[in-house]
CSV table of N, CA, C and O in Angstrom, one decimal:
chain,number,residue,atom,x,y,z
D,99,UNK,N,-12.4,-20.7,9.5
D,99,UNK,CA,-11.0,-20.6,9.5
D,99,UNK,C,-10.8,-19.8,8.2
D,99,UNK,O,-9.6,-18.9,8.4
D,100,UNK,N,-11.4,-19.9,7.1
D,100,UNK,CA,-11.1,-19.1,6.0
D,100,UNK,C,-11.5,-17.7,6.2
D,100,UNK,O,-10.7,-17.0,5.6
D,101,UNK,N,-12.4,-17.4,7.0
D,101,UNK,CA,-12.6,-16.0,7.3
D,101,UNK,C,-11.6,-15.4,7.9
D,101,UNK,O,-11.2,-14.3,7.8
D,102,UNK,N,-10.9,-16.1,8.9
D,102,UNK,CA,-9.8,-15.6,9.6
D,102,UNK,C,-8.6,-15.4,8.6
D,102,UNK,O,-7.7,-14.3,8.8
D,103,UNK,N,-8.3,-16.3,7.7
D,103,UNK,CA,-7.3,-16.0,6.7
D,103,UNK,C,-7.4,-14.9,6.0
D,103,UNK,O,-6.6,-14.0,5.7
D,104,UNK,N,-8.8,-14.6,5.5
D,104,UNK,CA,-9.1,-13.5,4.8
D,104,UNK,C,-8.8,-12.1,5.6
D,104,UNK,O,-8.4,-11.2,5.1
D,105,UNK,N,-9.1,-12.2,6.7
D,105,UNK,CA,-9.1,-10.9,7.8
D,105,UNK,C,-7.6,-10.8,8.0
D,105,UNK,O,-7.1,-9.6,7.9
D,106,UNK,N,-6.7,-11.8,7.8
D,106,UNK,CA,-5.2,-11.7,8.0
D,106,UNK,C,-4.6,-11.0,6.8
D,106,UNK,O,-3.9,-10.1,6.9
D,107,UNK,N,-4.9,-11.6,5.7
D,107,UNK,CA,-4.5,-11.1,4.5
D,107,UNK,C,-4.8,-9.8,4.2
D,107,UNK,O,-4.1,-9.0,3.6
D,108,UNK,N,-6.2,-9.4,4.5
D,108,UNK,CA,-6.6,-8.0,4.3
D,108,UNK,C,-5.8,-7.0,5.2
D,108,UNK,O,-5.3,-5.9,5.0
D,109,UNK,N,-5.5,-7.3,6.5
D,109,UNK,CA,-4.8,-6.7,7.4
D,109,UNK,C,-3.3,-6.4,7.0
D,109,UNK,O,-2.7,-5.4,7.4
D,110,UNK,N,-2.7,-7.5,6.3
D,110,UNK,CA,-1.4,-7.3,5.8
D,110,UNK,C,-1.3,-6.4,4.4
D,110,UNK,O,-0.1,-6.3,4.0
D,111,UNK,N,-2.5,-5.9,4.1
D,111,UNK,CA,-2.5,-5.3,2.7
D,111,UNK,C,-2.3,-3.8,2.9
D,111,UNK,O,-2.8,-3.0,2.1
D,112,UNK,N,-1.3,-3.5,3.7
D,112,UNK,CA,-0.9,-2.1,3.7
D,112,UNK,C,0.5,-1.9,4.4
D,112,UNK,O,0.7,-2.6,5.4
D,113,UNK,N,1.4,-1.1,3.9
D,113,UNK,CA,2.7,-1.0,4.4
D,113,UNK,C,2.8,-0.6,5.7
D,113,UNK,O,3.6,-1.0,6.5
D,114,UNK,N,1.9,0.4,6.1
D,114,UNK,CA,2.0,0.9,7.5
D,114,UNK,C,1.7,-0.2,8.5
D,114,UNK,O,2.2,-0.2,9.5
D,115,UNK,N,0.8,-0.9,8.2
D,115,UNK,CA,0.3,-2.0,9.1
D,115,UNK,C,1.5,-2.9,9.2
D,115,UNK,O,1.7,-3.5,10.3
D,116,UNK,N,2.1,-3.3,8.2
D,116,UNK,CA,3.4,-4.2,8.2
D,116,UNK,C,4.3,-3.6,9.1
D,116,UNK,O,5.0,-4.3,9.9
D,117,UNK,N,4.6,-2.4,8.8
D,117,UNK,CA,5.7,-1.5,9.7
D,117,UNK,C,5.3,-1.7,11.2
D,117,UNK,O,5.9,-1.8,12.0
D,118,UNK,N,4.0,-1.5,11.5
D,118,UNK,CA,3.5,-1.6,12.8
D,118,UNK,C,3.8,-2.8,13.5
D,118,UNK,O,4.3,-2.9,14.6
D,119,UNK,N,3.5,-3.9,12.7
D,119,UNK,CA,3.6,-5.2,13.3
D,119,UNK,C,5.1,-5.4,13.6
D,119,UNK,O,5.6,-5.9,14.7
D,120,UNK,N,6.0,-5.0,12.7
D,120,UNK,CA,7.5,-5.2,12.9
D,120,UNK,C,8.0,-4.4,14.1
D,120,UNK,O,8.7,-4.8,15.0
D,121,UNK,N,7.5,-3.2,14.1
D,121,UNK,CA,7.8,-2.2,15.4
D,121,UNK,C,7.1,-2.9,16.5
D,121,UNK,O,8.1,-2.9,17.5
D,122,UNK,N,6.2,-3.3,16.7
D,122,UNK,CA,5.6,-4.0,17.9
D,122,UNK,C,6.3,-5.2,18.3
D,122,UNK,O,6.7,-5.6,19.5
D,123,UNK,N,6.8,-5.9,17.3
D,123,UNK,CA,7.7,-7.2,17.6
D,123,UNK,C,9.1,-6.9,18.3
D,123,UNK,O,9.5,-7.4,19.0
D,124,UNK,N,9.6,-5.7,17.6
D,124,UNK,CA,11.0,-5.1,18.1
D,124,UNK,C,10.7,-4.6,19.5
D,124,UNK,O,11.8,-4.5,20.3
D,125,UNK,N,9.7,-3.8,19.8
D,125,UNK,CA,9.5,-3.1,21.0
D,125,UNK,C,8.5,-3.6,22.0
D,125,UNK,O,8.2,-2.8,22.9
D,126,UNK,N,7.9,-4.7,21.9
D,126,UNK,CA,7.0,-5.5,22.7
D,126,UNK,C,5.7,-4.7,22.7
D,126,UNK,O,4.8,-5.4,22.6
D,127,UNK,N,5.6,-3.4,23.1
D,127,UNK,CA,4.3,-2.8,23.0
D,127,UNK,C,4.4,-1.3,22.8
D,127,UNK,O,5.6,-0.7,23.0
D,128,UNK,N,3.5,-0.5,22.4
D,128,UNK,CA,3.5,0.8,22.1
D,128,UNK,C,2.2,1.6,22.3
D,128,UNK,O,1.1,0.9,22.1
D,129,UNK,N,2.4,2.7,22.7
D,129,UNK,CA,1.0,3.6,22.7
D,129,UNK,C,0.6,4.1,21.4
D,129,UNK,O,1.6,4.2,20.6
D,130,UNK,N,-0.5,4.4,21.3
D,130,UNK,CA,-1.0,5.2,20.0
D,130,UNK,C,-0.1,6.3,19.7
D,130,UNK,O,0.4,6.5,18.5
D,131,UNK,N,0.0,7.2,20.8
D,131,UNK,CA,0.7,8.4,20.4
D,131,UNK,C,2.2,8.0,20.0
D,131,UNK,O,2.8,8.9,19.1
D,132,UNK,N,2.8,7.3,20.7
D,132,UNK,CA,4.3,6.9,20.1
D,132,UNK,C,4.2,6.2,18.7
D,132,UNK,O,5.2,6.7,18.0
D,133,UNK,N,3.2,5.6,18.3
D,133,UNK,CA,3.1,5.1,17.0
D,133,UNK,C,3.0,6.2,16.0
D,133,UNK,O,3.4,6.2,14.8
D,134,UNK,N,2.2,7.2,16.4
D,134,UNK,CA,1.9,8.4,15.6
D,134,UNK,C,3.3,9.3,15.2
D,134,UNK,O,3.5,9.5,14.2
D,135,UNK,N,4.0,9.2,16.4
D,135,UNK,CA,5.5,10.0,16.2
D,135,UNK,C,6.4,9.0,15.5
D,135,UNK,O,7.2,9.6,14.3
D,136,UNK,N,6.4,7.7,15.5
D,136,UNK,CA,7.3,6.8,14.8
D,136,UNK,C,7.0,6.8,13.4
D,136,UNK,O,7.9,6.7,12.5
D,137,UNK,N,5.6,6.8,13.0
D,137,UNK,CA,5.5,6.7,11.6
D,137,UNK,C,5.0,8.0,11.0
D,137,UNK,O,4.6,7.9,9.7
D,138,UNK,N,4.9,9.0,11.7
D,138,UNK,CA,4.5,10.4,11.2
D,138,UNK,C,3.4,10.2,10.3
D,138,UNK,O,3.2,10.7,9.2
D,139,UNK,N,2.2,9.6,10.9
D,139,UNK,CA,1.0,9.4,10.4
D,139,UNK,C,0.1,9.9,11.4
D,139,UNK,O,0.3,10.0,12.5
D,140,UNK,N,-1.1,10.6,11.0
D,140,UNK,CA,-2.2,11.2,11.9
D,140,UNK,C,-2.6,10.1,12.9
D,140,UNK,O,-2.7,8.9,12.5
D,141,UNK,N,-3.1,10.6,14.0
D,141,UNK,CA,-3.7,9.7,15.1
D,141,UNK,C,-4.8,8.8,14.6
D,141,UNK,O,-4.9,7.7,14.8
D,142,UNK,N,-5.7,9.6,13.8
D,142,UNK,CA,-7.0,8.7,13.2
D,142,UNK,C,-6.5,7.8,12.4
D,142,UNK,O,-7.1,6.6,12.4
D,143,UNK,N,-5.5,7.9,11.5
D,143,UNK,CA,-5.0,6.9,10.6
D,143,UNK,C,-4.3,5.6,11.3
D,143,UNK,O,-4.7,4.7,11.1
D,144,UNK,N,-3.6,6.0,12.4
D,144,UNK,CA,-2.9,5.0,13.2
D,144,UNK,C,-4.0,4.3,13.8
D,144,UNK,O,-3.9,3.0,13.8
D,145,UNK,N,-4.9,4.8,14.4
D,145,UNK,CA,-6.0,4.1,15.3
D,145,UNK,C,-7.0,3.2,14.1
D,145,UNK,O,-7.2,2.1,14.5
D,146,UNK,N,-7.1,3.6,12.8
D,146,UNK,CA,-7.8,2.8,11.9
D,146,UNK,C,-6.9,1.7,11.6
D,146,UNK,O,-7.4,0.4,11.5
D,147,UNK,N,-5.5,1.8,11.3
D,147,UNK,CA,-4.8,0.6,11.2
D,147,UNK,C,-4.8,-0.4,12.4
D,147,UNK,O,-4.8,-1.6,12.0
D,148,UNK,N,-4.6,0.2,13.5
D,148,UNK,CA,-4.6,-0.7,14.7
D,148,UNK,C,-5.9,-1.4,14.9
D,148,UNK,O,-6.0,-2.6,15.1
D,149,UNK,N,-7.0,-0.8,14.6
D,149,UNK,CA,-8.4,-1.4,14.6
D,149,UNK,C,-8.4,-2.6,13.7
D,149,UNK,O,-8.9,-3.8,13.9
D,150,UNK,N,-7.9,-2.5,12.4
D,150,UNK,CA,-7.9,-3.5,11.3
D,150,UNK,C,-7.0,-4.6,12.0
D,150,UNK,O,-7.2,-5.8,11.8
D,151,UNK,N,-5.8,-4.2,12.3
D,151,UNK,CA,-4.9,-5.3,12.9
D,151,UNK,C,-5.5,-6.2,14.2
D,151,UNK,O,-5.3,-7.3,14.3
D,152,UNK,N,-6.2,-5.3,15.1
D,152,UNK,CA,-6.9,-5.9,16.1
D,152,UNK,C,-8.1,-6.9,15.7
D,152,UNK,O,-8.2,-8.0,16.4
D,153,UNK,N,-8.9,-6.6,14.8
D,153,UNK,CA,-9.9,-7.4,14.1
D,153,UNK,C,-9.5,-8.5,13.6
D,153,UNK,O,-10.2,-9.6,13.7
D,154,UNK,N,-8.2,-8.6,13.0
D,154,UNK,CA,-7.5,-9.7,12.4
D,154,UNK,C,-6.8,-10.6,13.6
D,154,UNK,O,-6.4,-11.5,13.3
D,155,UNK,N,-7.0,-10.0,14.9
D,155,UNK,CA,-6.3,-10.8,15.9
D,155,UNK,C,-4.9,-10.9,15.9
D,155,UNK,O,-4.3,-11.8,16.3
D,156,UNK,N,-4.2,-9.9,15.4
D,156,UNK,CA,-2.9,-9.8,15.1
D,156,UNK,C,-2.2,-8.9,16.2
D,156,UNK,O,-1.0,-9.3,16.6
D,157,UNK,N,-2.9,-8.1,16.7
D,157,UNK,CA,-2.5,-7.2,17.9
D,157,UNK,C,-3.6,-7.2,18.9
D,157,UNK,O,-4.7,-7.4,18.6
D,158,UNK,N,-3.2,-6.9,20.2
D,158,UNK,CA,-4.1,-6.8,21.2
D,158,UNK,C,-3.9,-5.3,21.9
D,158,UNK,O,-2.6,-4.8,21.8
D,159,UNK,N,-4.7,-4.9,22.6
D,159,UNK,CA,-4.6,-3.7,23.3
D,159,UNK,C,-5.0,-3.7,24.8
D,159,UNK,O,-5.8,-4.7,25.2
D,160,UNK,N,-4.4,-2.9,25.5
D,160,UNK,CA,-4.8,-2.8,26.9
D,160,UNK,C,-4.7,-1.2,27.3
D,160,UNK,O,-4.0,-0.4,26.8
D,161,UNK,N,-5.6,-0.9,28.2
D,161,UNK,CA,-5.7,0.5,28.4
D,161,UNK,C,-5.0,0.8,29.9
D,161,UNK,O,-5.1,-0.2,30.8
D,162,UNK,N,-4.1,1.7,29.9
D,162,UNK,CA,-3.3,2.0,31.2
D,162,UNK,C,-3.6,3.5,31.4
D,162,UNK,O,-3.2,4.2,30.6
D,163,UNK,N,-4.5,3.8,32.3
D,163,UNK,CA,-4.9,5.2,32.6
D,163,UNK,C,-5.7,5.7,31.5
D,163,UNK,O,-6.4,5.2,31.0
D,164,UNK,N,-5.0,6.8,31.0
D,164,UNK,CA,-5.6,7.4,29.7
D,164,UNK,C,-5.2,6.9,28.5
D,164,UNK,O,-5.5,7.4,27.4
D,165,UNK,N,-4.1,6.1,28.5
D,165,UNK,CA,-3.7,5.6,27.2
D,165,UNK,C,-3.8,4.1,26.8
D,165,UNK,O,-4.0,3.4,27.7
D,166,UNK,N,-4.0,3.9,25.5
D,166,UNK,CA,-4.2,2.6,25.1
D,166,UNK,C,-2.8,2.0,24.5
D,166,UNK,O,-2.1,2.8,23.8
D,167,UNK,N,-2.4,0.8,25.0
D,167,UNK,CA,-1.1,0.3,24.5
D,167,UNK,C,-1.4,-1.0,23.7
D,167,UNK,O,-2.3,-1.8,24.0
D,168,UNK,N,-0.5,-1.1,22.4
D,168,UNK,CA,-0.8,-2.1,21.7
D,168,UNK,C,0.4,-3.1,21.7
D,168,UNK,O,1.6,-2.7,21.8
D,169,UNK,N,0.2,-4.5,21.5
D,169,UNK,CA,1.3,-5.5,21.4
D,169,UNK,C,0.8,-6.5,20.5
D,169,UNK,O,-0.4,-6.6,20.1
D,170,UNK,N,1.9,-7.2,20.0
D,170,UNK,CA,1.5,-8.3,19.1
D,170,UNK,C,0.7,-9.4,19.9
D,170,UNK,O,0.9,-9.7,20.9
D,171,UNK,N,-0.5,-10.0,19.3
D,171,UNK,CA,-1.2,-11.0,19.6
D,171,UNK,C,-0.6,-12.3,19.2
D,171,UNK,O,-0.9,-13.4,19.9
D,172,UNK,N,-0.2,-12.3,18.1
D,172,UNK,CA,0.2,-13.5,17.2
D,172,UNK,C,1.5,-13.2,16.7
D,172,UNK,O,1.5,-12.6,15.5
D,173,UNK,N,2.6,-13.8,17.4
D,173,UNK,CA,3.8,-13.6,16.7
D,173,UNK,C,4.1,-14.4,15.5
D,173,UNK,O,5.1,-14.3,14.9
D,174,UNK,N,3.3,-15.5,15.1
D,174,UNK,CA,3.4,-16.0,14.0
D,174,UNK,C,3.3,-15.2,12.8
D,174,UNK,O,4.2,-15.6,11.6
D,175,UNK,N,2.8,-14.1,12.8
D,175,UNK,CA,2.8,-13.2,11.8
D,175,UNK,C,4.1,-12.6,11.2
D,175,UNK,O,4.2,-12.5,10.2
D,176,UNK,N,4.8,-12.5,12.2
D,176,UNK,CA,6.1,-11.9,11.8
D,176,UNK,C,7.0,-13.1,11.2
D,176,UNK,O,7.7,-12.8,10.1
D,177,UNK,N,6.6,-14.3,11.5
D,177,UNK,CA,7.3,-15.4,10.7
D,177,UNK,C,6.8,-15.6,9.1
D,177,UNK,O,7.6,-15.6,8.2
D,178,UNK,N,5.5,-15.2,9.2
D,178,UNK,CA,4.9,-15.2,7.8
D,178,UNK,C,5.5,-14.2,7.0
D,178,UNK,O,6.0,-14.2,5.7
D,179,UNK,N,5.6,-12.9,7.6
D,179,UNK,CA,6.3,-11.8,6.8
D,179,UNK,C,7.6,-12.0,6.4
D,179,UNK,O,8.1,-11.6,5.4
D,180,UNK,N,8.4,-12.5,7.5
D,180,UNK,CA,9.8,-13.0,7.2
D,180,UNK,C,10.0,-13.9,5.9
D,180,UNK,O,10.8,-13.8,5.1
D,181,UNK,N,9.1,-15.0,5.8
D,181,UNK,CA,9.1,-15.8,4.8
D,181,UNK,C,8.7,-15.2,3.4
D,181,UNK,O,9.4,-15.3,2.5
D,182,UNK,N,7.8,-14.2,3.4
D,182,UNK,CA,7.4,-13.5,2.3
D,182,UNK,C,8.5,-12.7,1.8
D,182,UNK,O,8.8,-12.6,0.7
D,183,UNK,N,9.1,-11.8,2.8
D,183,UNK,CA,10.4,-11.1,2.6
D,183,UNK,C,11.5,-11.9,1.8
D,183,UNK,O,12.1,-11.6,0.8
D,184,UNK,N,11.6,-13.0,2.4
D,184,UNK,CA,12.7,-14.1,1.8
D,184,UNK,C,12.4,-14.4,0.5
D,184,UNK,O,13.2,-14.6,-0.3
D,185,UNK,N,11.1,-14.9,0.3
D,185,UNK,CA,10.7,-15.3,-1.1
D,185,UNK,C,10.9,-14.1,-2.1
D,185,UNK,O,11.4,-14.4,-3.3
D,186,UNK,N,10.5,-12.9,-1.7
D,186,UNK,CA,10.6,-11.8,-2.6
D,186,UNK,C,12.1,-11.6,-3.1
D,186,UNK,O,12.5,-11.2,-4.1
D,187,UNK,N,12.9,-11.8,-2.2
D,187,UNK,CA,14.3,-11.4,-2.0
D,187,UNK,C,14.9,-12.5,-3.0
D,187,UNK,O,15.9,-12.1,-4.0
D,188,UNK,N,14.6,-13.8,-3.0
D,188,UNK,CA,15.1,-14.9,-3.7
D,188,UNK,C,14.5,-14.7,-5.1
D,188,UNK,O,15.2,-15.0,-6.2
D,189,UNK,N,13.4,-14.4,-5.4
D,189,UNK,CA,12.6,-14.2,-6.6
D,189,UNK,C,13.0,-13.2,-7.4
D,189,UNK,O,13.2,-13.3,-8.7
D,190,UNK,N,13.4,-12.0,-6.8
D,190,UNK,CA,13.7,-10.9,-7.6
D,190,UNK,C,15.1,-10.5,-7.5
D,190,UNK,O,15.5,-9.3,-8.3
D,191,UNK,N,16.1,-11.0,-6.9
D,191,UNK,CA,17.2,-10.7,-6.8
D,191,UNK,C,18.4,-11.7,-6.9
D,191,UNK,O,18.1,-13.0,-7.2
């Protein structure tokens, strides 16, 4: 259990990964190529971020023909991020 918490907190330790999670929450699923365009980040960098999120069991992937599509595996993470955002907002404003 503690190992999974550590994986999740490490996965959340990058702004692009947080943005990817919110994007997937809003759009249900996305291809790697679409995420590259959306975030203006290289394909290897997006793939690395997605691998970290997948290892933390926050996203899941499925292959459709030549392309891999990602979606949220755990929607609780959005609630956690929202609580953190609210905390920061209340704490610093």
